[in-house]
PDB file of C-alpha atoms and ligand atoms in Angstrom:
ATOM      1  CA  MET N   1     -12.652  18.327  34.741  1.00 67.00           C
ATOM      2  CA  PHE N   2     -11.404  15.454  32.590  1.00 75.00           C
ATOM      3  CA  PRO N   3      -8.774  12.884  33.591  1.00 82.00           C
ATOM      4  CA  PRO N   4      -5.336  13.773  32.171  1.00 84.00           C
ATOM      5  CA  GLY N   5      -4.856  12.677  28.601  1.00 88.00           C
ATOM      6  CA  PHE N   6      -8.599  12.465  27.945  1.00 92.00           C
ATOM      7  CA  PRO N   7      -8.819  15.228  25.304  1.00 90.00           C
ATOM      8  CA  GLU N   8      -5.829  13.752  23.452  1.00 94.00           C
ATOM      9  CA  LEU N   9      -7.328  10.256  23.489  1.00 96.00           C
ATOM     10  CA  ALA N  10     -10.745  11.501  22.328  1.00 95.00           C
ATOM     11  CA  LEU N  11      -9.149  13.578  19.565  1.00 95.00           C
ATOM     12  CA  ALA N  12      -6.933  10.684  18.421  1.00 96.00           C
ATOM     13  CA  LEU N  13      -9.944   8.354  18.103  1.00 96.00           C
ATOM     14  CA  CYS N  14     -11.872  11.113  16.353  1.00 97.00           C
ATOM     15  CA  GLY N  15      -8.919  11.567  13.951  1.00 97.00           C
ATOM     16  CA  LEU N  16      -8.894   7.845  13.088  1.00 97.00           C
ATOM     17  CA  CYS N  17     -12.623   7.867  12.305  1.00 96.00           C
ATOM     18  CA  VAL N  18     -12.431  11.094  10.285  1.00 97.00           C
ATOM     19  CA  GLY N  19      -9.438   9.594   8.428  1.00 97.00           C
ATOM     20  CA  SER N  20     -11.637   6.628   7.555  1.00 95.00           C
ATOM     21  CA  PHE N  21     -14.236   9.025   6.089  1.00 94.00           C
ATOM     22  CA  LEU N  22     -11.506  10.945   4.193  1.00 97.00           C
ATOM     23  CA  ASN N  23     -10.530   7.607   2.590  1.00 95.00           C
ATOM     24  CA  VAL N  24     -14.071   7.344   1.248  1.00 93.00           C
ATOM     25  CA  CYS N  25     -13.793  10.886  -0.181  1.00 94.00           C
ATOM     26  CA  ILE N  26     -10.386  10.094  -1.736  1.00 95.00           C
ATOM     27  CA  HIS N  27     -11.788   6.943  -3.327  1.00 93.00           C
ATOM     28  CA  ARG N  28     -15.136   8.312  -4.514  1.00 92.00           C
ATOM     29  CA  LEU N  29     -14.646  12.002  -5.387  1.00 93.00           C
ATOM     30  CA  PRO N  30     -12.468  11.403  -8.502  1.00 91.00           C
ATOM     31  CA  ALA N  31     -15.093   8.917  -9.723  1.00 86.00           C
ATOM     32  CA  ARG N  32     -17.812  11.524  -9.033  1.00 81.00           C
ATOM     33  CA  THR N  33     -19.894   9.070  -7.021  1.00 80.00           C
ATOM     34  CA  SER N  34     -21.787   9.911  -3.831  1.00 83.00           C
ATOM     35  CA  ILE N  35     -19.690   9.907  -0.663  1.00 81.00           C
ATOM     36  CA  VAL N  36     -22.743   8.850   1.388  1.00 78.00           C
ATOM     37  CA  PHE N  37     -24.435   6.094  -0.659  1.00 79.00           C
ATOM     38  CA  PRO N  38     -24.003   3.203  -1.088  1.00 78.00           C
ATOM     39  CA  ALA N  39     -22.445   1.940   2.144  1.00 81.00           C
ATOM     40  CA  SER N  40     -18.789   0.819   2.007  1.00 86.00           C
ATOM     41  CA  ARG N  41     -18.036  -1.975  -0.423  1.00 87.00           C
ATOM     42  CA  CYS N  42     -14.886  -3.829  -1.380  1.00 90.00           C
ATOM     43  CA  PRO N  43     -13.582  -2.110  -4.551  1.00 86.00           C
ATOM     44  CA  ALA N  44     -12.592  -5.525  -5.971  1.00 90.00           C
ATOM     45  CA  CYS N  45     -15.615  -7.769  -5.318  1.00 93.00           C
ATOM     46  CA  ALA N  46     -18.241  -5.129  -4.355  1.00 90.00           C
ATOM     47  CA  HIS N  47     -19.241  -7.155  -1.290  1.00 93.00           C
ATOM     48  CA  ALA N  48     -20.834  -4.843   1.305  1.00 91.00           C
ATOM     49  CA  LEU N  49     -18.515  -4.390   4.282  1.00 91.00           C
ATOM     50  CA  ALA N  50     -19.633  -5.208   7.821  1.00 91.00           C
ATOM     51  CA  TRP N  51     -18.987  -2.670  10.592  1.00 91.00           C
ATOM     52  CA  SER N  52     -16.200  -4.926  11.829  1.00 91.00           C
ATOM     53  CA  ASP N  53     -14.421  -4.582   8.440  1.00 91.00           C
ATOM     54  CA  ASN N  54     -14.502  -0.799   8.788  1.00 89.00           C
ATOM     55  CA  ILE N  55     -12.675  -0.139  12.057  1.00 93.00           C
ATOM     56  CA  PRO N  56      -9.822   2.267  11.306  1.00 94.00           C
ATOM     57  CA  VAL N  57      -6.373   0.587  11.162  1.00 95.00           C
ATOM     58  CA  ALA N  58      -7.525  -2.359  13.360  1.00 95.00           C
ATOM     59  CA  SER N  59      -9.518  -4.032  10.550  1.00 94.00           C
ATOM     60  CA  TYR N  60      -6.609  -3.622   8.130  1.00 95.00           C
ATOM     61  CA  VAL N  61      -4.252  -5.271  10.623  1.00 95.00           C
ATOM     62  CA  ALA N  62      -6.711  -8.025  11.599  1.00 95.00           C
ATOM     63  CA  LEU N  63      -7.440  -8.890   7.941  1.00 94.00           C
ATOM     64  CA  ARG N  64      -3.702  -8.593   7.102  1.00 94.00           C
ATOM     65  CA  GLY N  65      -4.486  -6.104   4.332  1.00 94.00           C
ATOM     66  CA  ARG N  66      -6.880  -8.379   2.410  1.00 95.00           C
ATOM     67  CA  CYS N  67     -10.631  -8.343   1.744  1.00 95.00           C
ATOM     68  CA  ARG N  68     -12.446 -10.832   4.031  1.00 93.00           C
ATOM     69  CA  TYR N  69     -14.628 -12.018   1.123  1.00 94.00           C
ATOM     70  CA  CYS N  70     -12.434 -12.136  -2.000  1.00 95.00           C
ATOM     71  CA  ARG N  71      -8.908 -11.881  -0.488  1.00 95.00           C
ATOM     72  CA  ALA N  72      -8.025  -9.002  -2.840  1.00 95.00           C
ATOM     73  CA  SER N  73      -5.341  -6.841  -1.237  1.00 94.00           C
ATOM     74  CA  ILE N  74      -6.510  -3.542   0.294  1.00 93.00           C
ATOM     75  CA  SER N  75      -4.537  -0.423  -0.584  1.00 93.00           C
ATOM     76  CA  MET N  76      -1.984   0.691   2.025  1.00 94.00           C
ATOM     77  CA  ARG N  77      -3.516   4.119   1.520  1.00 95.00           C
ATOM     78  CA  TYR N  78      -6.365   3.270   3.918  1.00 95.00           C
ATOM     79  CA  PRO N  79      -4.351   2.753   7.134  1.00 96.00           C
ATOM     80  CA  ILE N  80      -1.811   5.440   6.102  1.00 97.00           C
ATOM     81  CA  VAL N  81      -4.522   8.126   5.711  1.00 97.00           C
ATOM     82  CA  GLU N  82      -6.140   7.048   9.013  1.00 97.00           C
ATOM     83  CA  VAL N  83      -2.884   7.246  10.990  1.00 97.00           C
ATOM     84  CA  LEU N  84      -1.878  10.495   9.233  1.00 98.00           C
ATOM     85  CA  THR N  85      -5.240  12.121  10.056  1.00 98.00           C
ATOM     86  CA  CYS N  86      -4.939  10.979  13.678  1.00 98.00           C
ATOM     87  CA  ALA N  87      -1.447  12.554  13.918  1.00 98.00           C
ATOM     88  CA  ILE N  88      -2.690  15.767  12.262  1.00 98.00           C
ATOM     89  CA  PHE N  89      -5.555  16.021  14.784  1.00 98.00           C
ATOM     90  CA  LEU N  90      -3.120  15.683  17.712  1.00 97.00           C
ATOM     91  CA  LEU N  91      -0.658  18.234  16.251  1.00 97.00           C
ATOM     92  CA  HIS N  92      -3.495  20.738  15.824  1.00 98.00           C
ATOM     93  CA  TRP N  93      -4.556  20.167  19.431  1.00 97.00           C
ATOM     94  CA  TYR N  94      -1.035  20.919  20.688  1.00 96.00           C
ATOM     95  CA  VAL N  95      -0.798  24.075  18.544  1.00 97.00           C
ATOM     96  CA  PHE N  96      -4.305  25.571  18.863  1.00 97.00           C
ATOM     97  CA  GLY N  97      -5.711  24.052  22.077  1.00 95.00           C
ATOM     98  CA  PRO N  98      -9.442  24.195  22.809  1.00 94.00           C
ATOM     99  CA  THR N  99     -10.233  27.228  20.630  1.00 96.00           C
ATOM    100  CA  PRO N 100     -12.733  27.913  17.806  1.00 97.00           C
ATOM    101  CA  LEU N 101      -9.725  28.234  15.474  1.00 97.00           C
ATOM    102  CA  LEU N 102      -8.920  24.555  16.189  1.00 97.00           C
ATOM    103  CA  ALA N 103     -12.189  23.471  14.532  1.00 97.00           C
ATOM    104  CA  VAL N 104     -11.626  25.703  11.488  1.00 98.00           C
ATOM    105  CA  ARG N 105      -8.030  24.593  10.955  1.00 98.00           C
ATOM    106  CA  LEU N 106      -8.998  20.914  11.402  1.00 98.00           C
ATOM    107  CA  ALA N 107     -11.626  21.272   8.657  1.00 98.00           C
ATOM    108  CA  PHE N 108      -8.998  22.945   6.431  1.00 98.00           C
ATOM    109  CA  ALA N 109      -6.512  20.165   7.234  1.00 98.00           C
ATOM    110  CA  CYS N 110      -9.056  17.483   6.257  1.00 98.00           C
ATOM    111  CA  ALA N 111      -9.558  19.178   2.879  1.00 98.00           C
ATOM    112  CA  LEU N 112      -5.765  19.241   2.446  1.00 98.00           C
ATOM    113  CA  VAL N 113      -5.443  15.492   3.187  1.00 98.00           C
ATOM    114  CA  VAL N 114      -8.054  14.674   0.530  1.00 98.00           C
ATOM    115  CA  LEU N 115      -6.477  17.023  -2.053  1.00 97.00           C
ATOM    116  CA  PHE N 116      -2.982  15.655  -1.253  1.00 97.00           C
ATOM    117  CA  ALA N 117      -4.031  12.043  -1.911  1.00 96.00           C
ATOM    118  CA  ILE N 118      -6.253  12.693  -4.957  1.00 96.00           C
ATOM    119  CA  ASP N 119      -3.647  14.881  -6.699  1.00 94.00           C
ATOM    120  CA  LEU N 120      -0.923  12.298  -6.014  1.00 93.00           C
ATOM    121  CA  GLU N 121      -2.991   9.506  -7.539  1.00 92.00           C
ATOM    122  CA  HIS N 122      -5.028  11.229 -10.270  1.00 92.00           C
ATOM    123  CA  GLN N 123      -3.348  14.637 -10.825  1.00 90.00           C
ATOM    124  CA  ILE N 124      -6.637  16.436 -10.276  1.00 91.00           C
ATOM    125  CA  LEU N 125      -7.893  18.781  -7.556  1.00 94.00           C
ATOM    126  CA  PRO N 126     -11.701  18.475  -7.483  1.00 95.00           C
ATOM    127  CA  ASN N 127     -13.655  21.746  -7.602  1.00 94.00           C
ATOM    128  CA  VAL N 128     -16.147  20.307  -5.100  1.00 95.00           C
ATOM    129  CA  ILE N 129     -13.467  20.816  -2.437  1.00 96.00           C
ATOM    130  CA  THR N 130     -11.567  23.911  -3.558  1.00 97.00           C
ATOM    131  CA  VAL N 131     -14.460  26.185  -4.581  1.00 96.00           C
ATOM    132  CA  PRO N 132     -16.616  25.726  -1.436  1.00 97.00           C
ATOM    133  CA  GLY N 133     -13.290  25.849   0.464  1.00 98.00           C
ATOM    134  CA  ILE N 134     -12.648  29.423  -0.723  1.00 98.00           C
ATOM    135  CA  ALA N 135     -16.123  30.459   0.496  1.00 98.00           C
ATOM    136  CA  ALA N 136     -15.778  28.598   3.815  1.00 98.00           C
ATOM    137  CA  GLY N 137     -12.378  30.151   4.541  1.00 98.00           C
ATOM    138  CA  LEU N 138     -13.680  33.641   3.831  1.00 98.00           C
ATOM    139  CA  LEU N 139     -16.781  33.057   5.978  1.00 98.00           C
ATOM    140  CA  CYS N 140     -14.735  31.859   8.978  1.00 98.00           C
ATOM    141  CA  SER N 141     -12.371  34.837   8.616  1.00 98.00           C
ATOM    142  CA  LEU N 142     -15.292  37.156   9.445  1.00 97.00           C
ATOM    143  CA  PHE N 143     -15.016  35.940  13.062  1.00 97.00           C
ATOM    144  CA  LEU N 144     -11.535  34.464  13.416  1.00 97.00           C
ATOM    145  CA  PRO N 145      -7.945  35.068  12.244  1.00 96.00           C
ATOM    146  CA  PRO N 146      -6.737  36.097   9.685  1.00 97.00           C
ATOM    147  CA  GLY N 147      -9.754  38.472   9.467  1.00 97.00           C
ATOM    148  CA  PRO N 148     -11.784  39.274   6.338  1.00 98.00           C
ATOM    149  CA  LEU N 149      -9.335  41.809   4.844  1.00 98.00           C
ATOM    150  CA  MET N 150      -6.338  39.470   5.008  1.00 98.00           C
ATOM    151  CA  SER N 151      -8.500  36.577   3.792  1.00 98.00           C
ATOM    152  CA  VAL N 152      -9.565  38.514   0.682  1.00 98.00           C
ATOM    153  CA  ALA N 153      -5.940  39.571   0.112  1.00 98.00           C
ATOM    154  CA  GLY N 154      -4.914  35.910   0.491  1.00 97.00           C
ATOM    155  CA  ILE N 155      -7.471  34.781  -2.096  1.00 97.00           C
ATOM    156  CA  ALA N 156      -6.340  37.518  -4.514  1.00 97.00           C
ATOM    157  CA  PHE N 157      -2.645  36.705  -4.046  1.00 95.00           C
ATOM    158  CA  GLY N 158      -3.033  32.900  -4.084  1.00 93.00           C
ATOM    159  CA  GLY N 159      -5.380  32.818  -7.054  1.00 92.00           C
ATOM    160  CA  GLY N 160      -3.794  35.739  -8.896  1.00 91.00           C
ATOM    161  CA  LEU N 161      -0.155  34.653  -8.586  1.00 86.00           C
ATOM    162  CA  LEU N 162      -0.662  31.089  -9.763  1.00 80.00           C
ATOM    163  CA  TRP N 163      -3.041  32.224 -12.483  1.00 85.00           C
ATOM    164  CA  ALA N 164      -0.358  34.622 -13.787  1.00 87.00           C
ATOM    165  CA  ILE N 165       2.312  31.888 -13.683  1.00 82.00           C
ATOM    166  CA  ALA N 166       0.044  29.370 -15.427  1.00 78.00           C
ATOM    167  CA  GLU N 167      -1.009  31.895 -18.076  1.00 82.00           C
ATOM    168  CA  GLY N 168       2.540  33.249 -18.621  1.00 84.00           C
ATOM    169  CA  TRP N 169       4.063  29.797 -18.917  1.00 80.00           C
ATOM    170  CA  TYR N 170       1.355  28.740 -21.352  1.00 80.00           C
ATOM    171  CA  ARG N 171       2.044  31.740 -23.612  1.00 85.00           C
ATOM    172  CA  LEU N 172       5.806  31.208 -23.385  1.00 84.00           C
ATOM    173  CA  ARG N 173       6.068  27.448 -23.838  1.00 79.00           C
ATOM    174  CA  LYS N 174       2.615  26.484 -25.143  1.00 75.00           C
ATOM    175  CA  VAL N 175       2.373  23.756 -22.516  1.00 69.00           C
ATOM    176  CA  GLU N 176       0.272  23.859 -19.385  1.00 66.00           C
ATOM    177  CA  ALA N 177       2.593  24.242 -16.386  1.00 60.00           C
ATOM    178  CA  MET N 178      -0.211  23.649 -13.974  1.00 63.00           C
ATOM    179  CA  GLY N 179      -3.931  23.189 -13.988  1.00 68.00           C
ATOM    180  CA  PHE N 180      -6.382  25.723 -12.700  1.00 84.00           C
ATOM    181  CA  GLY N 181      -7.062  23.298  -9.850  1.00 90.00           C
ATOM    182  CA  ASP N 182      -3.772  24.518  -8.336  1.00 91.00           C
ATOM    183  CA  VAL N 183      -4.937  28.135  -8.715  1.00 92.00           C
ATOM    184  CA  LYS N 184      -8.191  27.442  -6.847  1.00 95.00           C
ATOM    185  CA  MET N 185      -6.363  25.424  -4.199  1.00 96.00           C
ATOM    186  CA  LEU N 186      -3.936  28.259  -3.403  1.00 96.00           C
ATOM    187  CA  ALA N 187      -6.874  30.708  -3.376  1.00 97.00           C
ATOM    188  CA  MET N 188      -8.561  28.432  -0.797  1.00 98.00           C
ATOM    189  CA  THR N 189      -5.354  28.417   1.253  1.00 98.00           C
ATOM    190  CA  GLY N 190      -5.312  32.224   1.104  1.00 98.00           C
ATOM    191  CA  ALA N 191      -8.935  32.344   2.269  1.00 98.00           C
ATOM    192  CA  PHE N 192      -8.205  30.227   5.365  1.00 98.00           C
ATOM    193  CA  LEU N 193      -4.690  31.437   6.249  1.00 98.00           C
ATOM    194  CA  GLY N 194      -4.565  35.019   4.958  1.00 98.00           C
ATOM    195  CA  LEU N 195      -1.995  36.915   2.894  1.00 97.00           C
ATOM    196  CA  LYS N 196       1.124  36.332   5.021  1.00 97.00           C
ATOM    197  CA  LEU N 197       0.744  32.572   5.335  1.00 97.00           C
ATOM    198  CA  VAL N 198      -0.359  32.024   1.722  1.00 97.00           C
ATOM    199  CA  ILE N 199       2.908  33.666   0.614  1.00 96.00           C
ATOM    200  CA  LEU N 200       4.752  31.323   2.989  1.00 97.00           C
ATOM    201  CA  THR N 201       2.780  28.360   1.567  1.00 97.00           C
ATOM    202  CA  PHE N 202       3.866  29.263  -1.958  1.00 95.00           C
ATOM    203  CA  VAL N 203       7.545  29.609  -0.928  1.00 95.00           C
ATOM    204  CA  LEU N 204       7.469  26.307   1.016  1.00 96.00           C
ATOM    205  CA  SER N 205       5.707  24.427  -1.802  1.00 95.00           C
ATOM    206  CA  SER N 206       8.334  25.639  -4.286  1.00 92.00           C
ATOM    207  CA  LEU N 207      11.114  24.472  -1.949  1.00 94.00           C
ATOM    208  CA  ILE N 208       9.459  21.070  -1.414  1.00 92.00           C
ATOM    209  CA  GLY N 209       8.749  20.785  -5.161  1.00 88.00           C
ATOM    210  CA  GLY N 210      12.367  21.653  -6.001  1.00 88.00           C
ATOM    211  CA  VAL N 211      13.794  19.061  -3.620  1.00 91.00           C
ATOM    212  CA  VAL N 212      11.377  16.346  -4.821  1.00 88.00           C
ATOM    213  CA  ALA N 213      12.131  17.160  -8.490  1.00 85.00           C
ATOM    214  CA  ILE N 214      15.910  17.020  -7.924  1.00 88.00           C
ATOM    215  CA  VAL N 215      15.600  13.651  -6.145  1.00 89.00           C
ATOM    216  CA  LEU N 216      13.343  12.222  -8.898  1.00 86.00           C
ATOM    217  CA  VAL N 217      15.570  13.451 -11.743  1.00 85.00           C
ATOM    218  CA  ALA N 218      18.762  12.340  -9.944  1.00 88.00           C
ATOM    219  CA  THR N 219      17.361   8.845  -9.389  1.00 87.00           C
ATOM    220  CA  ARG N 220      16.115   8.835 -13.026  1.00 80.00           C
ATOM    221  CA  ARG N 221      12.526   8.290 -11.983  1.00 78.00           C
ATOM    222  CA  ALA N 222      11.495  11.393 -13.889  1.00 73.00           C
ATOM    223  CA  ASP N 223      12.798  13.814 -16.496  1.00 72.00           C
ATOM    224  CA  MET N 224      12.324  17.573 -16.788  1.00 66.00           C
ATOM    225  CA  ALA N 225       9.015  17.141 -18.655  1.00 67.00           C
ATOM    226  CA  THR N 226       7.347  14.970 -15.993  1.00 70.00           C
ATOM    227  CA  ARG N 227       4.329  16.667 -14.509  1.00 69.00           C
ATOM    228  CA  VAL N 228       4.836  17.083 -10.775  1.00 73.00           C
ATOM    229  CA  PRO N 229       1.640  16.840  -8.715  1.00 85.00           C
ATOM    230  CA  PHE N 230       1.959  20.427  -7.496  1.00 89.00           C
ATOM    231  CA  GLY N 231      -1.273  20.197  -5.476  1.00 93.00           C
ATOM    232  CA  THR N 232       0.309  17.462  -3.348  1.00 94.00           C
ATOM    233  CA  MET N 233       3.197  19.790  -2.435  1.00 95.00           C
ATOM    234  CA  LEU N 234       0.839  22.715  -1.922  1.00 96.00           C
ATOM    235  CA  ALA N 235      -1.122  20.565   0.543  1.00 97.00           C
ATOM    236  CA  ALA N 236       2.009  19.666   2.531  1.00 97.00           C
ATOM    237  CA  ALA N 237       3.183  23.298   2.514  1.00 98.00           C
ATOM    238  CA  ALA N 238      -0.236  24.658   3.531  1.00 98.00           C
ATOM    239  CA  MET N 239      -0.389  22.192   6.428  1.00 98.00           C
ATOM    240  CA  VAL N 240       3.005  23.396   7.722  1.00 98.00           C
ATOM    241  CA  ALA N 241       1.973  27.032   7.238  1.00 98.00           C
ATOM    242  CA  SER N 242      -1.335  26.498   9.073  1.00 98.00           C
ATOM    243  CA  LEU N 243       0.364  24.848  12.065  1.00 98.00           C
ATOM    244  CA  TYR N 244       3.734  26.616  12.329  1.00 97.00           C
ATOM    245  CA  GLY N 245       3.541  29.500   9.829  1.00 97.00           C
ATOM    246  CA  ASP N 246       3.344  32.319  12.363  1.00 95.00           C
ATOM    247  CA  ARG N 247       6.375  30.957  14.232  1.00 96.00           C
ATOM    248  CA  LEU N 248       8.334  30.378  11.001  1.00 95.00           C
ATOM    249  CA  VAL N 249       7.693  33.918   9.749  1.00 94.00           C
ATOM    250  CA  ALA N 250       8.586  35.440  13.156  1.00 94.00           C
ATOM    251  CA  TRP N 251      11.804  33.388  13.273  1.00 94.00           C
ATOM    252  CA  TYR N 252      12.709  34.368   9.695  1.00 92.00           C
ATOM    253  CA  LEU N 253      12.117  38.081  10.355  1.00 92.00           C
ATOM    254  CA  ALA N 254      14.179  37.884  13.585  1.00 93.00           C
ATOM    255  CA  THR N 255      17.184  36.403  11.752  1.00 90.00           C
ATOM    256  CA  MET N 256      17.081  39.005   8.965  1.00 80.00           C
TER     257      MET N 256
HETATM  258 ZN1  LIG V   1     -13.449  -8.134  -1.878  1.00 74.10          ZN
END
């Protein structure tokens, strides 16, 4: 029907463009400004950007990472998010193929990319993503895996577990171990992936968090009181669970 490689090429280009839009979300959501208006502007000089300044990756390379109008340097985050989103789109294609689940998991993955970047930079996880995300995940589960029962169980486990940890730690140490943004984010993950994979997400995020913390403390870039952007690790873990979770769990159970 299509020449070989056509779906991959189309999806890769689509991923670059979506990545460009995710950059806008990452830049504007923490500032609570509209993601639609005004059109793209240079954050330094506010000059409106031409279409040719907005081509994913290519514009960054052509302009050598500087604004065409004021020469202010453009954050590396822009091309990184575009290339990352492109790679994520291709990985999803190889795992899910042309199925309705592909569309759902791509939407979930886009939310994860935005949460990953915003939590890393600002240590917040905006409710405008996580709360509608819980509803969207549950709605999709009415028709697709993991099914409504497992989705509800995932929300209860994800939200309930982190809420209990946050509340318990607060009572014990009188410091906030994590914000309730993390609670809502894991509930959203449970809604999309279901009970089994939200448990896996939590285990993976703890492993990733542990390794990152050890590296940071060992290289003296942090001490034990440094707040780790847990949402960033949750996003990475949820992405792995969404793509390879079923295989990981099957492999783990087989080696038991
Ligand atoms: Zn500028």
